[in-house]
Amino acid sequence: IQGIVLFPHEKRRIPMSKQHEFLTFWKKFVHVYEVFCASACKKHQMNQSSYDLILFLSNNPTLNTAKDICEIRGVKKGIISVTIDRLVSEGYLLRENDPNDRRIQRLFLTKKCDPIVADGRLMQKQYFAAITAGLSEEELDLFETVTKKMKQNIIKLEREL
């Protein structure tokens, strides 16, 4: 990547085997999450994208525009647009114009989402309990610190690319 020094200090070089472990960890992290979601998706007869969008809005009610969802979740506009349209037509979401800027449409969950959200919160609680089993509070705090710093680095890289 032109102009970006990925490993500015020789002593911080990450061995190739560790790079691979790191990348596969995140893929497995997401894969196992989707496996945890599968029974709820089947129960509520919806795909993963719809389920994720409903849970995102329930967990982040102020981040309620398509742009917010795309930026925070890193999902392409087209996928979000199709998912929103489907959820609106099926009665899971309402679209309302922002009172301060009519170009912005805000998304709101309907009561039809209540059982999905309840199941989703339980599933998320079980998932995070399972993946953090055996970790001390100090280890969880360290993980949070490291991931926050990495997120800041990723956001910086996104701006530079």
XYZ file of C-alpha atoms in Angstrom:
161
model
C 0.000 0.000 0.000
C 1.658 3.117 -1.239
C 2.682 5.653 1.373
C 1.682 3.533 4.376
C 4.349 1.887 6.502
C 2.694 -1.261 7.787
C 5.462 -2.315 10.180
C 7.423 0.785 11.166
C 9.505 -1.075 13.769
C 11.370 -4.221 12.774
C 10.828 -5.715 16.234
C 7.034 -5.465 15.754
C 7.013 -7.587 12.597
C 4.337 -10.257 12.828
C 5.437 -13.704 11.599
C 3.438 -15.012 8.622
C 2.021 -17.883 10.695
C 0.647 -15.408 13.240
C -0.819 -13.216 10.489
C -2.676 -16.225 9.140
C -3.902 -17.147 12.651
C -5.119 -13.617 13.192
C -7.048 -13.479 9.918
C -8.604 -16.920 10.352
C -9.577 -16.049 13.936
C -11.809 -13.213 12.740
C -13.347 -15.380 10.021
C -14.101 -18.081 12.597
C -15.427 -15.465 15.022
C -18.005 -14.391 12.425
C -18.726 -17.942 11.249
C -19.502 -19.196 14.773
C -21.698 -16.140 15.372
C -23.680 -16.982 12.231
C -24.047 -20.594 13.424
C -25.446 -19.263 16.713
C -27.896 -17.128 14.686
C -29.036 -19.969 12.412
C -31.787 -21.388 14.621
C -33.323 -17.948 15.226
C -33.148 -17.132 11.504
C -34.922 -20.388 10.760
C -37.479 -19.850 13.527
C -38.309 -16.334 12.285
C -37.987 -17.319 8.609
C -35.441 -14.683 7.675
C -31.947 -14.556 6.285
C -28.820 -13.517 8.172
C -28.762 -10.009 6.640
C -32.289 -9.255 7.852
C -31.621 -10.718 11.280
C -28.379 -8.737 11.636
C -30.064 -5.492 10.589
C -32.897 -5.931 13.114
C -30.437 -6.683 15.915
C -28.229 -3.763 14.888
C -31.152 -1.332 15.058
C -32.332 -2.759 18.376
C -28.840 -2.416 19.882
C -28.156 0.996 18.275
C -31.455 2.891 17.986
C -29.782 6.243 17.250
C -27.788 4.806 14.326
C -30.909 4.393 12.267
C -30.160 5.410 8.690
C -28.957 3.211 5.841
C -25.770 5.296 5.781
C -25.170 4.637 9.506
C -25.629 0.912 9.011
C -23.285 0.810 6.005
C -20.577 2.812 7.772
C -20.694 1.005 11.114
C -21.226 -2.536 9.856
C -19.103 -2.218 6.732
C -21.857 -3.556 4.491
C -22.385 -2.407 0.902
C -25.201 0.044 0.183
C -26.918 -2.298 -2.268
C -27.201 -5.125 0.251
C -28.546 -2.800 2.939
C -31.013 -1.200 0.534
C -32.462 -4.554 -0.562
C -32.631 -5.773 3.056
C -34.365 -2.577 4.223
C -36.890 -2.744 1.378
C -37.700 -6.366 2.234
C -38.079 -5.644 5.965
C -40.310 -2.632 5.279
C -42.531 -4.632 2.919
C -42.789 -7.465 5.471
C -43.775 -5.054 8.254
C -40.605 -5.272 10.373
C -39.395 -1.710 9.721
C -40.881 1.733 9.282
C -39.172 4.439 7.235
C -39.743 8.028 8.305
C -38.315 11.239 6.898
C -36.033 13.077 9.291
C -37.883 16.204 10.511
C -34.716 18.320 10.096
C -33.612 16.960 6.724
C -36.193 15.372 4.451
C -33.451 13.723 2.384
C -32.667 11.446 5.331
C -34.885 8.475 6.080
C -34.829 7.088 9.612
C -35.538 3.416 10.254
C -37.603 2.169 13.178
C -38.390 -1.343 14.309
C -42.054 -2.323 14.569
C -43.603 -4.433 17.334
C -43.313 -7.368 14.936
C -39.572 -7.358 15.766
C -40.050 -7.813 19.525
C -39.763 -11.640 19.552
C -36.811 -11.502 17.131
C -35.011 -8.972 19.317
C -35.705 -11.015 22.460
C -34.327 -14.166 20.839
C -31.399 -12.198 19.412
C -30.370 -10.706 22.732
C -30.487 -14.120 24.382
C -28.442 -15.611 21.530
C -25.864 -12.809 21.725
C -25.563 -13.288 25.481
C -25.004 -17.038 24.997
C -22.531 -16.461 22.171
C -20.389 -14.003 24.096
C -20.517 -16.177 27.223
C -19.335 -19.143 25.148
C -16.470 -17.359 23.388
C -15.231 -15.641 26.550
C -15.467 -18.735 28.755
C -12.342 -19.123 30.871
C -11.170 -15.538 30.380
C -10.496 -13.400 33.438
C -11.784 -9.843 33.810
C -8.235 -8.617 33.205
C -8.006 -10.596 29.955
C -11.369 -9.233 28.809
C -10.236 -5.693 29.642
C -7.004 -6.235 27.698
C -8.955 -7.606 24.724
C -11.194 -4.529 24.790
C -8.169 -2.213 24.916
C -6.419 -3.987 22.043
C -9.506 -4.147 19.817
C -10.247 -0.436 20.405
C -6.716 0.465 19.312
C -6.951 -1.808 16.288
C -10.309 -0.282 15.365
C -8.747 3.191 15.514
C -5.921 1.976 13.245
C -8.406 0.480 10.801
C -10.470 3.685 10.705
C -7.263 5.662 10.057
C -6.269 3.268 7.261
C -9.741 3.517 5.690
C -9.383 7.304 5.525
C -5.927 7.030 3.957
C -6.852 4.417 1.342
